[in-house]
Amino acid sequence: MTEKLILHEYGLSGNCYKVRLTAAHLGISLKREEYDIKKGETRTPQFVANVNSNGRIPVLQIGERFIPESNAACFYLADGSPLIPADRMGRADMLRWMFWEQYSHEPNIATLRFWLRYVGLDALSGHQREQIILKRKSGNEALKLMDEHLASRRWFVGDSITLADICLFAYTHVADEADFDLELYPSVIAWMERIMLDPKHVAINE
Ligand SMILES: N[C@@H](CCC(=O)N[C@@H](CS)C(=O)NCC(=O)O)C(=O)O
């Protein structure tokens, strides 16, 4: 990749970490541009006009072009690499897990982590408080489904690490920060250990 790559991000966000972890696996260097989402720095007219009309990070900038959505940014970086299965069915299966992550995993686990650890229970709105029970239930269902899938396999798709593993790892490994008990999911723990043992692995706070 010859063009300069900039990651517009908030370092503690799992969605942003996915993009850095993908880059680390591929030996790609990214310039990091930090925004404080708690101060609304991704909601300024300038950010919305120039970086992401959806007012959110991560956004991967390639020269003058911008890719919002974490999993799309990971896909851009990994296209043509072993992180994406070579066979058509494998690619579709990888995307299935990445879409599932965005619909059934991240909205429960990541949102609860943000609310409980970064916003704080006292500062939540009544509507947010009402949603905690359902998000806890749905988050545990997601972890259980992962655990069952991983009981008989080392990786989500095929027999090596793919973007499905990287994208699901991002918020799973910090699910305890949202008070999820990961000890209930031993196959998930074993899978996370495999990911962290990779010499190319980087931690969320590196
Ligand atoms: N589906 C999006 C989610 C992006 C997202 O929700 N980003 C959060 C941080 S993880 C954000 O920018 N929040 C700030 C805001 O909404 O103002 C992705 O995967 O990139």
PDB file of N, CA, C and O in Angstrom, residues 60-99:
ATOM      1  N   LEU A  60     -11.193   5.048   8.283  1.00  0.00           N
ATOM      2  CA  LEU A  60      -9.868   4.843   7.687  1.00  0.00           C
ATOM      3  C   LEU A  60      -9.744   5.791   6.502  1.00  0.00           C
ATOM      4  O   LEU A  60     -10.569   5.760   5.591  1.00  0.00           O
ATOM      5  N   GLN A  61      -8.715   6.622   6.538  1.00  0.00           N
ATOM      6  CA  GLN A  61      -8.490   7.560   5.432  1.00  0.00           C
ATOM      7  C   GLN A  61      -7.343   7.048   4.569  1.00  0.00           C
ATOM      8  O   GLN A  61      -6.257   6.748   5.066  1.00  0.00           O
ATOM      9  N   ILE A  62      -7.618   6.951   3.277  1.00  0.00           N
ATOM     10  CA  ILE A  62      -6.610   6.515   2.312  1.00  0.00           C
ATOM     11  C   ILE A  62      -6.442   7.667   1.343  1.00  0.00           C
ATOM     12  O   ILE A  62      -7.311   7.898   0.498  1.00  0.00           O
ATOM     13  N   GLY A  63      -5.373   8.406   1.485  1.00  0.00           N
ATOM     14  CA  GLY A  63      -5.228   9.602   0.659  1.00  0.00           C
ATOM     15  C   GLY A  63      -6.381  10.547   0.929  1.00  0.00           C
ATOM     16  O   GLY A  63      -6.601  10.972   2.052  1.00  0.00           O
ATOM     17  N   GLU A  64      -7.185  10.822  -0.102  1.00  0.00           N
ATOM     18  CA  GLU A  64      -8.324  11.745   0.045  1.00  0.00           C
ATOM     19  C   GLU A  64      -9.644  10.996   0.242  1.00  0.00           C
ATOM     20  O   GLU A  64     -10.709  11.604   0.243  1.00  0.00           O
ATOM     21  N   ARG A  65      -9.583   9.665   0.370  1.00  0.00           N
ATOM     22  CA  ARG A  65     -10.820   8.888   0.488  1.00  0.00           C
ATOM     23  C   ARG A  65     -10.989   8.359   1.911  1.00  0.00           C
ATOM     24  O   ARG A  65     -10.015   8.107   2.607  1.00  0.00           O
ATOM     25  N   PHE A  66     -12.252   8.175   2.300  1.00  0.00           N
ATOM     26  CA  PHE A  66     -12.557   7.838   3.690  1.00  0.00           C
ATOM     27  C   PHE A  66     -13.448   6.592   3.744  1.00  0.00           C
ATOM     28  O   PHE A  66     -14.441   6.513   3.026  1.00  0.00           O
ATOM     29  N   ILE A  67     -13.088   5.648   4.597  1.00  0.00           N
ATOM     30  CA  ILE A  67     -13.926   4.449   4.783  1.00  0.00           C
ATOM     31  C   ILE A  67     -14.392   4.393   6.235  1.00  0.00           C
ATOM     32  O   ILE A  67     -13.635   4.020   7.125  1.00  0.00           O
ATOM     33  N   PRO A  68     -15.657   4.779   6.499  1.00  0.00           N
ATOM     34  CA  PRO A  68     -16.229   4.555   7.828  1.00  0.00           C
ATOM     35  C   PRO A  68     -16.632   3.084   7.954  1.00  0.00           C
ATOM     36  O   PRO A  68     -16.562   2.336   6.974  1.00  0.00           O
ATOM     37  N   GLU A  69     -17.059   2.698   9.120  1.00  0.00           N
ATOM     38  CA  GLU A  69     -17.476   1.330   9.472  1.00  0.00           C
ATOM     39  C   GLU A  69     -16.241   0.434   9.640  1.00  0.00           C
ATOM     40  O   GLU A  69     -15.530   0.124   8.678  1.00  0.00           O
ATOM     41  N   SER A  70     -16.072   0.010  10.885  1.00  0.00           N
ATOM     42  CA  SER A  70     -14.858  -0.733  11.251  1.00  0.00           C
ATOM     43  C   SER A  70     -14.628  -1.963  10.372  1.00  0.00           C
ATOM     44  O   SER A  70     -13.506  -2.202   9.913  1.00  0.00           O
ATOM     45  N   ASN A  71     -15.680  -2.741  10.168  1.00  0.00           N
ATOM     46  CA  ASN A  71     -15.456  -4.003   9.458  1.00  0.00           C
ATOM     47  C   ASN A  71     -15.133  -3.762   7.982  1.00  0.00           C
ATOM     48  O   ASN A  71     -14.376  -4.529   7.378  1.00  0.00           O
ATOM     49  N   ALA A  72     -15.668  -2.686   7.422  1.00  0.00           N
ATOM     50  CA  ALA A  72     -15.321  -2.330   6.037  1.00  0.00           C
ATOM     51  C   ALA A  72     -13.861  -1.883   5.964  1.00  0.00           C
ATOM     52  O   ALA A  72     -13.132  -2.231   5.020  1.00  0.00           O
ATOM     53  N   ALA A  73     -13.419  -1.133   6.973  1.00  0.00           N
ATOM     54  CA  ALA A  73     -12.022  -0.677   6.994  1.00  0.00           C
ATOM     55  C   ALA A  73     -11.075  -1.881   7.121  1.00  0.00           C
ATOM     56  O   ALA A  73     -10.047  -1.948   6.431  1.00  0.00           O
ATOM     57  N   CYS A  74     -11.448  -2.844   7.977  1.00  0.00           N
ATOM     58  CA  CYS A  74     -10.625  -4.060   8.105  1.00  0.00           C
ATOM     59  C   CYS A  74     -10.567  -4.793   6.764  1.00  0.00           C
ATOM     60  O   CYS A  74      -9.508  -5.276   6.333  1.00  0.00           O
ATOM     61  N   PHE A  75     -11.712  -4.862   6.102  1.00  0.00           N
ATOM     62  CA  PHE A  75     -11.776  -5.572   4.819  1.00  0.00           C
ATOM     63  C   PHE A  75     -10.877  -4.890   3.788  1.00  0.00           C
ATOM     64  O   PHE A  75     -10.159  -5.545   3.032  1.00  0.00           O
ATOM     65  N   TYR A  76     -10.892  -3.573   3.763  1.00  0.00           N
ATOM     66  CA  TYR A  76     -10.043  -2.832   2.826  1.00  0.00           C
ATOM     67  C   TYR A  76      -8.571  -3.203   3.053  1.00  0.00           C
ATOM     68  O   TYR A  76      -7.836  -3.497   2.109  1.00  0.00           O
ATOM     69  N   LEU A  77      -8.164  -3.176   4.319  1.00  0.00           N
ATOM     70  CA  LEU A  77      -6.751  -3.453   4.616  1.00  0.00           C
ATOM     71  C   LEU A  77      -6.370  -4.890   4.248  1.00  0.00           C
ATOM     72  O   LEU A  77      -5.280  -5.140   3.754  1.00  0.00           O
ATOM     73  N   ALA A  78      -7.284  -5.827   4.525  1.00  0.00           N
ATOM     74  CA  ALA A  78      -6.939  -7.249   4.412  1.00  0.00           C
ATOM     75  C   ALA A  78      -7.218  -7.851   3.038  1.00  0.00           C
ATOM     76  O   ALA A  78      -6.856  -9.003   2.801  1.00  0.00           O
ATOM     77  N   ASP A  79      -7.846  -7.080   2.160  1.00  0.00           N
ATOM     78  CA  ASP A  79      -8.220  -7.632   0.844  1.00  0.00           C
ATOM     79  C   ASP A  79      -6.994  -8.260   0.175  1.00  0.00           C
ATOM     80  O   ASP A  79      -5.941  -7.631   0.078  1.00  0.00           O
ATOM     81  N   GLY A  80      -7.134  -9.517  -0.237  1.00  0.00           N
ATOM     82  CA  GLY A  80      -6.042 -10.206  -0.920  1.00  0.00           C
ATOM     83  C   GLY A  80      -5.023 -10.849   0.021  1.00  0.00           C
ATOM     84  O   GLY A  80      -4.048 -11.440  -0.448  1.00  0.00           O
ATOM     85  N   SER A  81      -5.259 -10.763   1.316  1.00  0.00           N
ATOM     86  CA  SER A  81      -4.324 -11.358   2.285  1.00  0.00           C
ATOM     87  C   SER A  81      -4.915 -12.646   2.856  1.00  0.00           C
ATOM     88  O   SER A  81      -6.111 -12.909   2.699  1.00  0.00           O
ATOM     89  N   PRO A  82      -4.116 -13.434   3.571  1.00  0.00           N
ATOM     90  CA  PRO A  82      -4.646 -14.669   4.183  1.00  0.00           C
ATOM     91  C   PRO A  82      -5.679 -14.407   5.278  1.00  0.00           C
ATOM     92  O   PRO A  82      -6.313 -15.357   5.743  1.00  0.00           O
ATOM     93  N   LEU A  83      -5.879 -13.171   5.674  1.00  0.00           N
ATOM     94  CA  LEU A  83      -6.928 -12.890   6.676  1.00  0.00           C
ATOM     95  C   LEU A  83      -8.325 -13.004   6.073  1.00  0.00           C
ATOM     96  O   LEU A  83      -9.320 -12.934   6.804  1.00  0.00           O
ATOM     97  N   ILE A  84      -8.390 -13.122   4.747  1.00  0.00           N
ATOM     98  CA  ILE A  84      -9.680 -13.319   4.066  1.00  0.00           C
ATOM     99  C   ILE A  84      -9.590 -14.648   3.304  1.00  0.00           C
ATOM    100  O   ILE A  84      -8.669 -14.833   2.512  1.00  0.00           O
ATOM    101  N   PRO A  85     -10.515 -15.571   3.573  1.00  0.00           N
ATOM    102  CA  PRO A  85     -10.426 -16.883   2.925  1.00  0.00           C
ATOM    103  C   PRO A  85     -10.380 -16.762   1.395  1.00  0.00           C
ATOM    104  O   PRO A  85     -11.036 -15.889   0.813  1.00  0.00           O
ATOM    105  N   ALA A  86      -9.623 -17.655   0.789  1.00  0.00           N
ATOM    106  CA  ALA A  86      -9.478 -17.616  -0.672  1.00  0.00           C
ATOM    107  C   ALA A  86     -10.723 -18.154  -1.362  1.00  0.00           C
ATOM    108  O   ALA A  86     -11.028 -17.780  -2.496  1.00  0.00           O
ATOM    109  N   ASP A  87     -11.473 -19.024  -0.691  1.00  0.00           N
ATOM    110  CA  ASP A  87     -12.623 -19.632  -1.352  1.00  0.00           C
ATOM    111  C   ASP A  87     -13.906 -18.844  -1.087  1.00  0.00           C
ATOM    112  O   ASP A  87     -14.070 -18.201  -0.048  1.00  0.00           O
ATOM    113  N   ARG A  88     -14.785 -18.907  -2.044  1.00  0.00           N
ATOM    114  CA  ARG A  88     -16.019 -18.105  -2.029  1.00  0.00           C
ATOM    115  C   ARG A  88     -16.875 -18.381  -0.800  1.00  0.00           C
ATOM    116  O   ARG A  88     -17.366 -17.459  -0.139  1.00  0.00           O
ATOM    117  N   MET A  89     -17.049 -19.657  -0.468  1.00  0.00           N
ATOM    118  CA  MET A  89     -17.873 -20.018   0.688  1.00  0.00           C
ATOM    119  C   MET A  89     -17.235 -19.512   1.979  1.00  0.00           C
ATOM    120  O   MET A  89     -17.918 -19.004   2.877  1.00  0.00           O
ATOM    121  N   GLY A  90     -15.929 -19.630   2.061  1.00  0.00           N
ATOM    122  CA  GLY A  90     -15.209 -19.148   3.246  1.00  0.00           C
ATOM    123  C   GLY A  90     -15.362 -17.640   3.403  1.00  0.00           C
ATOM    124  O   GLY A  90     -15.568 -17.138   4.514  1.00  0.00           O
ATOM    125  N   ARG A  91     -15.278 -16.919   2.299  1.00  0.00           N
ATOM    126  CA  ARG A  91     -15.443 -15.455   2.367  1.00  0.00           C
ATOM    127  C   ARG A  91     -16.843 -15.084   2.842  1.00  0.00           C
ATOM    128  O   ARG A  91     -17.038 -14.206   3.673  1.00  0.00           O
ATOM    129  N   ALA A  92     -17.846 -15.792   2.298  1.00  0.00           N
ATOM    130  CA  ALA A  92     -19.234 -15.508   2.703  1.00  0.00           C
ATOM    131  C   ALA A  92     -19.426 -15.837   4.187  1.00  0.00           C
ATOM    132  O   ALA A  92     -20.098 -15.094   4.921  1.00  0.00           O
ATOM    133  N   ASP A  93     -18.820 -16.925   4.634  1.00  0.00           N
ATOM    134  CA  ASP A  93     -18.952 -17.323   6.036  1.00  0.00           C
ATOM    135  C   ASP A  93     -18.267 -16.289   6.942  1.00  0.00           C
ATOM    136  O   ASP A  93     -18.787 -15.931   8.005  1.00  0.00           O
ATOM    137  N   MET A  94     -17.122 -15.794   6.509  1.00  0.00           N
ATOM    138  CA  MET A  94     -16.431 -14.748   7.277  1.00  0.00           C
ATOM    139  C   MET A  94     -17.310 -13.494   7.386  1.00  0.00           C
ATOM    140  O   MET A  94     -17.475 -12.921   8.466  1.00  0.00           O
ATOM    141  N   LEU A  95     -17.912 -13.101   6.265  1.00  0.00           N
ATOM    142  CA  LEU A  95     -18.784 -11.920   6.288  1.00  0.00           C
ATOM    143  C   LEU A  95     -19.999 -12.157   7.165  1.00  0.00           C
ATOM    144  O   LEU A  95     -20.465 -11.261   7.868  1.00  0.00           O
ATOM    145  N   ARG A  96     -20.506 -13.374   7.154  1.00  0.00           N
ATOM    146  CA  ARG A  96     -21.652 -13.706   8.018  1.00  0.00           C
ATOM    147  C   ARG A  96     -21.314 -13.411   9.479  1.00  0.00           C
ATOM    148  O   ARG A  96     -22.105 -12.779  10.200  1.00  0.00           O
ATOM    149  N   TRP A  97     -20.120 -13.789   9.921  1.00  0.00           N
ATOM    150  CA  TRP A  97     -19.757 -13.537  11.319  1.00  0.00           C
ATOM    151  C   TRP A  97     -19.513 -12.047  11.566  1.00  0.00           C
ATOM    152  O   TRP A  97     -19.802 -11.527  12.645  1.00  0.00           O
ATOM    153  N   MET A  98     -18.994 -11.361  10.565  1.00  0.00           N
ATOM    154  CA  MET A  98     -18.744  -9.919  10.741  1.00  0.00           C
ATOM    155  C   MET A  98     -20.062  -9.133  10.800  1.00  0.00           C
ATOM    156  O   MET A  98     -20.199  -8.185  11.572  1.00  0.00           O
ATOM    157  N   PHE A  99     -21.038  -9.532   9.996  1.00  0.00           N
ATOM    158  CA  PHE A  99     -22.358  -8.882  10.074  1.00  0.00           C
ATOM    159  C   PHE A  99     -23.040  -9.237  11.398  1.00  0.00           C
ATOM    160  O   PHE A  99     -23.670  -8.385  12.039  1.00  0.00           O
TER     161      PHE A  99
END
